[in-house]
Structures are given as C-alpha cells and as structure tokens.
Short mmCIF file of C-alpha atoms in Angstrom, two decimals:
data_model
loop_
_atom_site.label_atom_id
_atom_site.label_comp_id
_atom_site.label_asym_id
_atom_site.label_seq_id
_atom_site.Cartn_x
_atom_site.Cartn_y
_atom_site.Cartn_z
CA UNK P 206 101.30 95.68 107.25
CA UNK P 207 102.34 95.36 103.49
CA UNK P 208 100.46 96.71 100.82
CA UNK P 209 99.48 93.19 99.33
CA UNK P 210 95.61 92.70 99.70
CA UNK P 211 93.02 94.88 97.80
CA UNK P 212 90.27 96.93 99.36
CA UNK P 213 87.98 94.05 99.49
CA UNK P 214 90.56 91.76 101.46
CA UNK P 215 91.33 94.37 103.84
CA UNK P 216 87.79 94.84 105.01
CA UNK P 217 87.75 91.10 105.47
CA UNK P 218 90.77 90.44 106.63
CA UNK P 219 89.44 92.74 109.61
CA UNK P 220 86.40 90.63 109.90
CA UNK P 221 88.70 87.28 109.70
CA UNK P 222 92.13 86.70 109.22
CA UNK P 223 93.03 86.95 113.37
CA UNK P 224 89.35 86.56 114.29
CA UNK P 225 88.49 87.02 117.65
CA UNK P 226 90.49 86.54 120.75
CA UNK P 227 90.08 82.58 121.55
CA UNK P 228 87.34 82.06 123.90
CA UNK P 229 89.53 80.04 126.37
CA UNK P 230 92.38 82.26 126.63
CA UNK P 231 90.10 85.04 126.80
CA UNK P 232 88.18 83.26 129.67
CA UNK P 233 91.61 82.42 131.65
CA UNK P 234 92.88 85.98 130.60
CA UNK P 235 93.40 88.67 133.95
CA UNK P 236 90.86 91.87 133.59
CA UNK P 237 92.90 94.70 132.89
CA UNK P 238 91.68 98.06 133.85
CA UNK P 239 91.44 101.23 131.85
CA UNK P 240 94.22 102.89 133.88
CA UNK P 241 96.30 99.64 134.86
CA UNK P 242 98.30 98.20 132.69
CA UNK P 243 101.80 97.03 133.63
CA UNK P 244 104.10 94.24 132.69
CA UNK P 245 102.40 91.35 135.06
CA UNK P 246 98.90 92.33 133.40
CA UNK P 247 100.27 92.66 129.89
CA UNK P 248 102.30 88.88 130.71
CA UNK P 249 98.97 87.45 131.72
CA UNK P 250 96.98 88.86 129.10
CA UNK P 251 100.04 88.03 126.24
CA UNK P 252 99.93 84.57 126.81
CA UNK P 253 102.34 82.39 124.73
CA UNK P 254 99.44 80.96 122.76
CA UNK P 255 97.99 84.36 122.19
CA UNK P 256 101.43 85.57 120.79
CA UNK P 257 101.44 82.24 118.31
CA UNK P 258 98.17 82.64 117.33
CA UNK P 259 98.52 86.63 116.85
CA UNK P 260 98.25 87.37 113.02
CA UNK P 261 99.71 90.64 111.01
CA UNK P 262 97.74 93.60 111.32
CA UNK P 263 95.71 93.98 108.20
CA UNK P 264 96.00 96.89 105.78
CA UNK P 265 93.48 100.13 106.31
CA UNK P 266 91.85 101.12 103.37
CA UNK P 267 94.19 103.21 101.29
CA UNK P 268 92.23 105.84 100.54
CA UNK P 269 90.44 106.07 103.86
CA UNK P 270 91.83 108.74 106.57
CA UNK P 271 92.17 107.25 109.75
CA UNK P 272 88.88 108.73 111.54
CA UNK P 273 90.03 111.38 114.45
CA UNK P 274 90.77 110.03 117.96
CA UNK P 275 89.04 112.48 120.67
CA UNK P 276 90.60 115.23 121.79
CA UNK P 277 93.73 114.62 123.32
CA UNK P 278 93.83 115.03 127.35
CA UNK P 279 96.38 117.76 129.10
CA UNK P 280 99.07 114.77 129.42
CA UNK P 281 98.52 113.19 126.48
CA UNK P 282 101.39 113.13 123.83
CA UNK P 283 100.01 113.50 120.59
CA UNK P 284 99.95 117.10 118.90
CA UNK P 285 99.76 118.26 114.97
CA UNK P 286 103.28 118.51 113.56
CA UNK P 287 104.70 119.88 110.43
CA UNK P 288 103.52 119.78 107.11
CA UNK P 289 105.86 117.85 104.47
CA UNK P 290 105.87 118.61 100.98
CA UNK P 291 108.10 115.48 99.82
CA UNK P 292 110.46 115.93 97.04
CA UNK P 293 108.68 114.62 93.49
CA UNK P 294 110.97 116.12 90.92
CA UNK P 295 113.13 112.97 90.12
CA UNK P 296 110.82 110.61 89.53
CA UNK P 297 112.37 106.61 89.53
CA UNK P 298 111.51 103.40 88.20
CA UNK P 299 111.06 100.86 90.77
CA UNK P 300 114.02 98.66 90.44
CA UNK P 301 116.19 96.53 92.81
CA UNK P 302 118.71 98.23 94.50
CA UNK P 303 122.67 96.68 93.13
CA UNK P 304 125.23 94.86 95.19
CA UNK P 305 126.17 96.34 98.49
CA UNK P 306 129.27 97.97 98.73
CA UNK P 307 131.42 99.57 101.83
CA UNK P 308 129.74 101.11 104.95
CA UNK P 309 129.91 104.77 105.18
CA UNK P 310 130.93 106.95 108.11
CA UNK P 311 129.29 107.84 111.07
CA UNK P 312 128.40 111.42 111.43
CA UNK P 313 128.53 114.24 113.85
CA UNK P 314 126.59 114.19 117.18
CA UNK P 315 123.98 116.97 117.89
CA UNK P 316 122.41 117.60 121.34
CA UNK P 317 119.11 116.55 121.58
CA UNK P 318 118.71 116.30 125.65
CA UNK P 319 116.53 119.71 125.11
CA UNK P 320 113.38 118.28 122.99
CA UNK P 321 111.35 121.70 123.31
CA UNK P 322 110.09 122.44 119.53
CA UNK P 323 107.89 124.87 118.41
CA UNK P 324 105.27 123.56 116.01
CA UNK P 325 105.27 125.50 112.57
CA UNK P 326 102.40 126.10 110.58
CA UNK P 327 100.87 122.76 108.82
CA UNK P 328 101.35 124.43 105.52
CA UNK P 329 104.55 124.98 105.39
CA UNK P 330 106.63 122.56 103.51
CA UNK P 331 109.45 120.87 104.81
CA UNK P 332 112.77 122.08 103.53
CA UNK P 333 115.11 119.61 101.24
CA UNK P 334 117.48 117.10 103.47
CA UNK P 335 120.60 118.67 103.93
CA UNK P 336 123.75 116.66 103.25
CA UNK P 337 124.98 116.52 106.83
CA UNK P 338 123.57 113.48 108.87
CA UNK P 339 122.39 114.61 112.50
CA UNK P 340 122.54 111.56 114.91
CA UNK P 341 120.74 110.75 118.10
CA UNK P 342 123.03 109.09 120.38
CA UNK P 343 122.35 107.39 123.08
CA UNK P 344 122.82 109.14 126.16
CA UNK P 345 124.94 108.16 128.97
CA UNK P 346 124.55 105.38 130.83
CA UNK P 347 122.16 105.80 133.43
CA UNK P 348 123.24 104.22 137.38
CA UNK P 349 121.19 101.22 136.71
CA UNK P 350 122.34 97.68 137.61
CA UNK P 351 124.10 95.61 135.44
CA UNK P 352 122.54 93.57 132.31
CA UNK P 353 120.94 90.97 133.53
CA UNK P 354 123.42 87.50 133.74
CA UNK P 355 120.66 85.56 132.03
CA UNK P 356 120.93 87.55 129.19
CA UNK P 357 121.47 85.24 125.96
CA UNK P 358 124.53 85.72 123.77
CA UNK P 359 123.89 87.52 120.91
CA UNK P 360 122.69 84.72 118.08
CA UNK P 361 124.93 84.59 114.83
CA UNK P 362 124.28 87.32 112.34
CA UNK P 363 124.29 85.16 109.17
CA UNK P 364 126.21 85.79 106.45
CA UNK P 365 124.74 85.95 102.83
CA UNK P 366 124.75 87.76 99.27
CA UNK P 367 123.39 91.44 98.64
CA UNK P 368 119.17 90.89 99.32
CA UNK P 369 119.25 87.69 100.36
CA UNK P 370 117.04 87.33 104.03
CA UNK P 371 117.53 84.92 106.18
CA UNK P 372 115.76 83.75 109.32
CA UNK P 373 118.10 83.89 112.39
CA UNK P 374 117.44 84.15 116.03
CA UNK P 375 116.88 87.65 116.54
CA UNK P 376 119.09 90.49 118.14
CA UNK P 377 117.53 91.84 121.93
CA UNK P 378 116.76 95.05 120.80
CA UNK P 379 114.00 94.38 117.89
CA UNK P 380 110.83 92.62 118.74
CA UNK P 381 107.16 92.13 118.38
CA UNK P 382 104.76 94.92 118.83
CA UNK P 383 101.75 92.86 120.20
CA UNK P 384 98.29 95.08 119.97
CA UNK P 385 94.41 94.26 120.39
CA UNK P 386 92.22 95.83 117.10
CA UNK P 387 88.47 94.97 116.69
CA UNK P 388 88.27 92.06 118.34
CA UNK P 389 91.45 90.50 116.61
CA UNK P 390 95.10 90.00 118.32
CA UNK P 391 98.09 91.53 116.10
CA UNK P 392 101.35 92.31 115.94
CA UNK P 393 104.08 94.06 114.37
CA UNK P 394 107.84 94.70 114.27
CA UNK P 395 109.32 97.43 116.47
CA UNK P 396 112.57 97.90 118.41
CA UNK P 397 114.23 100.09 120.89
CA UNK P 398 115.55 103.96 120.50
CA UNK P 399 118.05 105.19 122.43
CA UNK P 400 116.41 107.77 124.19
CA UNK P 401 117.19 109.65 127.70
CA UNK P 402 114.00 108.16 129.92
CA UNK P 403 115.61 104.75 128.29
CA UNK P 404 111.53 103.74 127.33
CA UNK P 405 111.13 104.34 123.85
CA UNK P 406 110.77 101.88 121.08
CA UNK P 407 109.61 102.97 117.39
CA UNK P 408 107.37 101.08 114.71
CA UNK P 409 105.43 102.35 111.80
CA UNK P 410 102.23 104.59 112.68
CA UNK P 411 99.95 102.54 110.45
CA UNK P 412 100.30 99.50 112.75
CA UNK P 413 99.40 101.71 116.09
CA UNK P 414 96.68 104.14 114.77
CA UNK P 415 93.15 103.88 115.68
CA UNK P 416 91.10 104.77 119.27
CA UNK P 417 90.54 100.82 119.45
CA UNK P 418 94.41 99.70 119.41
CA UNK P 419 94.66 98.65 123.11
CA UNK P 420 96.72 96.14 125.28
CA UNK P 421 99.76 97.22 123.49
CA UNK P 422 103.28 95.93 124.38
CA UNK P 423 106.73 95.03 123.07
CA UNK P 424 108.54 91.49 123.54
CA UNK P 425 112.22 92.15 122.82
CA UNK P 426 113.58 89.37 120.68
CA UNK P 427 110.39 87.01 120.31
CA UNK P 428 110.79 83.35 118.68
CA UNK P 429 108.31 80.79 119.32
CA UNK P 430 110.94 78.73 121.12
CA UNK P 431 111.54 81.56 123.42
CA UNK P 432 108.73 83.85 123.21
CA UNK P 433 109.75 86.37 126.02
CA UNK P 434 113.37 86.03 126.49
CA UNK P 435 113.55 89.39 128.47
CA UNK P 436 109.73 89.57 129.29
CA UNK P 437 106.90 91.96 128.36
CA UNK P 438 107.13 95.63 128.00
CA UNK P 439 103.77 96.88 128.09
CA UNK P 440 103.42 100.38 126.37
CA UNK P 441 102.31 103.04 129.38
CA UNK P 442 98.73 104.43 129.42
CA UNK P 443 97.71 108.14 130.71
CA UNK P 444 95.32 108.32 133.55
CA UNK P 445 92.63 108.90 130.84
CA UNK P 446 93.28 105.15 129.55
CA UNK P 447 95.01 106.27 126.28
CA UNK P 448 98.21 104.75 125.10
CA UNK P 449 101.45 106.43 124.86
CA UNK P 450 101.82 106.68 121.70
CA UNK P 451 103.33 109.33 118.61
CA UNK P 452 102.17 109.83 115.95
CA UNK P 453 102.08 113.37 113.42
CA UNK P 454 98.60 114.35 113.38
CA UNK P 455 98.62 114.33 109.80
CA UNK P 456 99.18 110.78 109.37
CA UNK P 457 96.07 110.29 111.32
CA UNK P 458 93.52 113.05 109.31
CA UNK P 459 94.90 112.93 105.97
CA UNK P 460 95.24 108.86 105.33
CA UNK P 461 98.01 106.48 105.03
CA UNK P 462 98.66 107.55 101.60
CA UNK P 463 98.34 111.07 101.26
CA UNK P 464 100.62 111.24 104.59
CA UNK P 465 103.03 108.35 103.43
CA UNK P 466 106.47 109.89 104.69
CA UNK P 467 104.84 110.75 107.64
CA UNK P 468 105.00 106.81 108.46
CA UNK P 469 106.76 106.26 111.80
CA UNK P 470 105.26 106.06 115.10
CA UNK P 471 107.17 106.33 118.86
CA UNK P 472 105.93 104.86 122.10
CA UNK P 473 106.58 104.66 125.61
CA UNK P 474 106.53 101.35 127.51
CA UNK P 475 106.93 100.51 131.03
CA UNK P 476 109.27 98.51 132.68
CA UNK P 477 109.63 94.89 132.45
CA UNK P 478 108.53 92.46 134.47
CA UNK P 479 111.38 92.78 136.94
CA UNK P 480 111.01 96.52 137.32
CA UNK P 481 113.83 97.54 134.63
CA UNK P 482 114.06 99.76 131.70
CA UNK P 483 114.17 98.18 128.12
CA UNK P 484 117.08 100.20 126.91
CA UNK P 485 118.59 99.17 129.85
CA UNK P 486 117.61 95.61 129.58
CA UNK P 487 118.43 95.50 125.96
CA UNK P 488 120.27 98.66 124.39
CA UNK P 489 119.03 100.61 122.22
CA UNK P 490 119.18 101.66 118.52
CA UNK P 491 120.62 105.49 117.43
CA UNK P 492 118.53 107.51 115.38
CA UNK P 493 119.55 109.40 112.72
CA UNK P 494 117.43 111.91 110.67
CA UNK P 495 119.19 113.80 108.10
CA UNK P 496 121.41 111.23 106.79
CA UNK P 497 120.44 110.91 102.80
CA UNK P 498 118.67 108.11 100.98
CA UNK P 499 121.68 105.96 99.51
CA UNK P 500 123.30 103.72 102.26
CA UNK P 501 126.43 101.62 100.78
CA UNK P 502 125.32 98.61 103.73
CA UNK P 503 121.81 98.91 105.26
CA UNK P 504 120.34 95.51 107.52
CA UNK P 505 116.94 94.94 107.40
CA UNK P 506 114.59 92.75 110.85
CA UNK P 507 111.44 91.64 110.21
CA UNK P 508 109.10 89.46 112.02
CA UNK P 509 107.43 87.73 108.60
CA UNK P 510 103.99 86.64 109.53
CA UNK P 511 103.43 83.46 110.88
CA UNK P 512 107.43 82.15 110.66
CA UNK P 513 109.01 81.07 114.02
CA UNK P 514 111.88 83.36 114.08
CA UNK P 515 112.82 87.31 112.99
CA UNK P 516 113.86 87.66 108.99
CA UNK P 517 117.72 89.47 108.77
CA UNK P 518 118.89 90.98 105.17
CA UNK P 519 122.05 93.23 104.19
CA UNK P 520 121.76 95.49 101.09
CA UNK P 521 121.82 98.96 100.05
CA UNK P 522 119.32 101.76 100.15
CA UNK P 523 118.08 103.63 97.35
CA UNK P 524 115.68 107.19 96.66
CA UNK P 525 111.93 106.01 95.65
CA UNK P 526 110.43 108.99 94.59
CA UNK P 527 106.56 108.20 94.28
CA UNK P 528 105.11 109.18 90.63
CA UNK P 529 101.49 108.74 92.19
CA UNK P 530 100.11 111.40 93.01
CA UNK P 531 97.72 109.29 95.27
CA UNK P 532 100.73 108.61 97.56
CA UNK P 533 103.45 111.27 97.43
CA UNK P 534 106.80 111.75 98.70
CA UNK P 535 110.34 110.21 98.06
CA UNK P 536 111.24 106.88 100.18
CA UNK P 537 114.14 104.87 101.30
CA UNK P 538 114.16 101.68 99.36
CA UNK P 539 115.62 98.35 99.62
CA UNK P 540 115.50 94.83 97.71
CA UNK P 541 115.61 92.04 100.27
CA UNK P 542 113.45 88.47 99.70
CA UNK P 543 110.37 87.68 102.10
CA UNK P 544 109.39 90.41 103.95
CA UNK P 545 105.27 90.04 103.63
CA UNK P 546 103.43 91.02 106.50
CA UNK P 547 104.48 91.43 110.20
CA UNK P 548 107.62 93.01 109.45
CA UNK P 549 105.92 96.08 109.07
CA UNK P 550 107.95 99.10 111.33
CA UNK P 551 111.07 96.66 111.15
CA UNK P 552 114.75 98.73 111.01
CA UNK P 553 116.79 100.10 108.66
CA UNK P 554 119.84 99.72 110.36
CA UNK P 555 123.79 101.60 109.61
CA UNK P 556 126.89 100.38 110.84
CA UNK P 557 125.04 97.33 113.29
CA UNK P 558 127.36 96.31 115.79
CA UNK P 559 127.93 92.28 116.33
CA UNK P 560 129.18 92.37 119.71
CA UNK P 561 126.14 94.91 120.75
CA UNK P 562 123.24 94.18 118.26
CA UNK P 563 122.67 97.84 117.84
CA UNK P 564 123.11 100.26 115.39
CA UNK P 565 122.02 103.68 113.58
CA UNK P 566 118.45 103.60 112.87
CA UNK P 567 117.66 105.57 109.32
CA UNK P 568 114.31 103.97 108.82
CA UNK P 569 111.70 101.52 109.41
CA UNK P 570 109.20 99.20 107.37
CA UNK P 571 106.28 101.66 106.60
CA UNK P 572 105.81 104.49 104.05
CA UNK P 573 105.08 103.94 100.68
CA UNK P 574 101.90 101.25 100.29
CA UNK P 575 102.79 100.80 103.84
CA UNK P 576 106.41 99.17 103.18
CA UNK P 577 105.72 97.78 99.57
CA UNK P 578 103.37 95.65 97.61
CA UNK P 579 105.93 92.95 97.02
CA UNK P 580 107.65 90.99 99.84
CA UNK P 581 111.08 91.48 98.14
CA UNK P 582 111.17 94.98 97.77
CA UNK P 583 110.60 97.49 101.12
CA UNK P 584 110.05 101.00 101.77
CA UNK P 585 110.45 103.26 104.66
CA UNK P 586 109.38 107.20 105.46
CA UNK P 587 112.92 109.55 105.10
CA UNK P 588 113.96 110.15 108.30
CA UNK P 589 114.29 113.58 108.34
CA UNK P 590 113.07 116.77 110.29
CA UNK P 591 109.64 115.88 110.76
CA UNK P 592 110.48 112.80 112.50
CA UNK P 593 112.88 114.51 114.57
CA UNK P 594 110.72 116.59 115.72
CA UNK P 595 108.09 113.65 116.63
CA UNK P 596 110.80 112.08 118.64
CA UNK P 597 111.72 114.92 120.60
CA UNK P 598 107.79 115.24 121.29
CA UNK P 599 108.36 111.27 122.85
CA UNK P 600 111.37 112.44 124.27
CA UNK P 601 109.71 115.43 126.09
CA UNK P 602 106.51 112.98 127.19
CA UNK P 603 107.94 110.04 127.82
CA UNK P 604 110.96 111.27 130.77
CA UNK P 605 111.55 108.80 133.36
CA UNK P 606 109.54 109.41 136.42
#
C-alpha cells in the first residue's frame, strides 16, 4: 500500500477496488478449515485467476489505529515491544536521492541463534543507531536435499541509470504476499529472511494487520506467465486459527502513522507443496539492523499493481526525517520511477548477489505514508533495534518442528 488515495478513496477502495472473491472461483474453491491450512489448500484456494485478479491492498485510514486483535493465545507470537522515539532533530526536504556511487562493505557478524529478549518498558525511547552495522546471516546450511533441478536460472538483472525501474523477471527469493481482507483478495510484496527454522519471509505490517487478514501465503517469484514457479507457501496458523504473524504491538494500537518506523512485519509459512522449506527452496535474504541510512548502491523489488512481472531499481539511500508531527520518525529513502501500489513491503537490498539473487536486507517498502505518496520516491522503517528484536521474537516462534 502507497499513500496515494485520500480518506474517502480508502474507505471505498475497501468497498470496491478488489470487490468480492468471484463467485465461480469461490464456488470451485476447497473449504479450508480454521486450523488447516497447508500448501495443497492454500494452491487450491490461490488459484491462478484469483492471483491475476488479486488487487493491492488499499490504504487504512491514516489517522485510524488499527482496532486491537483479541488477546493473544499461549502459542501465539505477537507481544508489545519497545517504544521508539525516532530521531526529529535534522529535519530534510524531500528531494531525490543523487547518482549512485560504489557499494560499501559488509560488516561484522553477530550471533543471533539465541533470540531470548527481554521486553523493556514501552516508554522508553530507543537509543540513536550506532555506527557499527550488526548483520543476520544466514545460518548454516541445514541437511536438506539439494535445490530442486527444475529450478529456473536466475533471470537477467537489467542494467540501467541511478532510479530508473525496470520490469524484469523476478529473483526466487521475493514474491507476492497473497491475503483475504473483507471480502476482497490482495496482495503485497514480501521475500525470504534468512532465518534458522529456514520459514521466515518479511513484508510491511500495514499490509498483514487486522483480525480479518486470512488465507495468507507467499508465491516466490510470481509473473503471470509463471505464477508459482516454486509453488505456494502458505503462512502457518496456531491451533487457535490465528496466523503467524509479527508485528510490534504498537504498530497495531497507536496507528500507521503515529507508529511509522515501527513498519515491518515477519511471518512464518509452511512448507511448499512438495514438503520443503522456502529458504531452502529459494535462499534467503540477510538482515541487517544497525547499518545507517545512506547506502552508496541500494536495489529496490516491487510487485507494481496490476503489471505482469516484479519492478527492479538501483540507487542510493538517503535519511527522511519526518517534519510532521502526525507521522514521526526518520526513514530510509530512495528515488526510483513506478513503484505505486503492490510493492508495498518490497526490499531494500545491499551488496545483491547475481549468481544467488540474495543479498543484505536494510529495509522494506512501508514506513512513512506507508512507502510514499508518489510512485517515484519510497520509504522504508530504519532497521534498527526494534526490529531486531521483532525478528528474534519470529525467530524464537517460528523454530522448525
């Protein structure tokens, strides 16, 4: 979701811009059950046509706080986090971010197989970034079998100016995050974390918030040519029904603009249709919190609304730092042409690999008016030690079985 339609639209683009699930596919769709919901049922329900005919996920009203889910069962993952006071003493005129210039170097490696955290009070303001980068990696290869043979070459990474997108034909490891909301079918943009239960992938929390966002799953690489190269990865339920889904507990009371850094949102899905991991079917991105605002060589996916193939764009980052008090906080920031809605929780990624398709995650489509009021310019939530923290909450939830 992109901050482009007023109040007014929003409400009816609820009401009308997916409308309700067609009749016939609904008809010839399988009943799922509350507690069963696995890759054949999600395959059945996500139907090619349903995926075409799935529309961006509208905006929520941005002064409206999400309205509380119910109380969260014994095994269910969600839990009040941190408080962040974002950063708003150097205030910056929107402008679009220069040429790109050389990548910068990795960082160090922390430990993060441990994800116990104890929760601080919600008043206490998060501390300033420090300087040093802390990275995620992913962890070592689990005894799994061997990538799939079917699995496609990588597709050309085009080559183009500073900002420019491009449609291309996708890497494995960003997809389509397909949801049901109010009747309508949605999606948005989401990819894979390296994580050690290999099952996480990461969007922005404004497109998975709400009690009603059901028959949720991920479809690594989706075109319409090939809409489920590697299958369906449905995200898990608890044995209360509930998805498996992160997301600070402040993003959901205080609204999507008070709690605008707090913007990301992690998930567990299942295994695919042939009983295998996604990280291990596709790889996984690293995730870095820590690592600044200013990236020399940032690349931007997006699945842009109704176009047939994923959106890919090479600039550099810049600080945002919000001078509405409506919607505080400082942001990454990044000019790169057509990215309206659908690419909503897309990547920031560092240092992407062209023989693996993966890289250092820093950020993703979300945050400030929900990733920008103008396709050509996009904002994500700083990765820093509140999202840490909310992936080592996934991490700790989501193990392996």
């Amino acid at each position: 979701m992109r901050g482009t339609l007023t109040v007014a639209a929003a409400v009816a683009a609820l009401l009308v811009a997916a409308g309700p699930l067609p009749a016939a596919e609904a008809g010839g769709a399988v009943p799922v059950a509350a507690g069963r919901w696995g890759a054949h049922e999600a395959e059945s329900f996500w139907t090619p046509e349903r995926m075409a005919a799935a529309r961006p996920l509208p905006p929520v009203p941005p002064q409206s706080p999400v309205a509380p889910q119910p109380p969260a069962m014994p095994d269910a993952p969600v839990s009040p986090g941190p408080t962040v006071t974002p950063d708003l003493t150097a205030p910056v005129t929107p402008v679009r971010p220069p040429a790109a210039v050389p990548a910068v170097t990795p960082s160090p490696t922390p430990d993060v197989t441990t994800p116990a955290v104890t929760t601080p009070d919600a008043t206490t303001p998060e501390p300033a970034p420090t300087p040093t980068p802390g990275t995620l990696p992913a962890p070592a290869p689990a005894p799994a079998p061997a990538p799939a043979p079917e699995r496609p070459a990588l597709p050309r990474i085009p080559a183009a100016g500073p900002g420019a997108g491009q449609d291309f034909g996708g890497l494995p490891v960003v997809g389509r995050m397909y949801l049901v909301k109010g009747g309508g079918s949605y999606f948005c943009t989401a990819s894979v974390v390296a994580s050690p239960g290999r099952n996480l992938v990461v969007s922005a929390a404004h497109c998975l918030l709400g009690a009603d966002t059901r028959q949720v799953a991920f479809v690594p690489q989706y075109t319409r040519a090939k809409p489920r190269p590697f299958g369906m990865f449905p995200v898990v339920r608890t044995s209360a029904g509930r998805s498996k889904i992160w997301i600070d507990q402040r993003y959901r009371t205080q609204g999507v603009n008070r709690a605008a850094a707090l913007d990301v949102a992690f998930a567990q899905v299942g295994p695919g249709p042939k009983g295998r991991r996604v990280q291990d079917v596709v790889g996984g991105n690293r995730l870095v919190t820590g690592a600044g605002y200013a990236h020399a060589r940032a690349t931007l996916i997006g699945h842009p609304s109704t176009a047939a193939r994923p959106r890919l764009c090479v600039n550099r980052t810049t600080k945002y730092t919000s001078t509405d008090a409506r919607i505080p906080g400082s942001f990454l920031r990044i000019a790169c042409t057509g990215y309206p809605g659908g690419t909503s929780g897309g990547p920031f990624l560092l240092r992407l690999d062209n023989r693996t398709g993966t890289g250092d995650l820093v950020g993703v489509i979300g945050g400030w008016k929900t990733g920008g009021d103008k396709p050509d310019v996009s904002y994500s939530s700083y990765f820093g030690a509140d999202i840490r923290r909310l992936y080592e909450k996934a991490v700790a939830g989501a193990k392996a079985p």
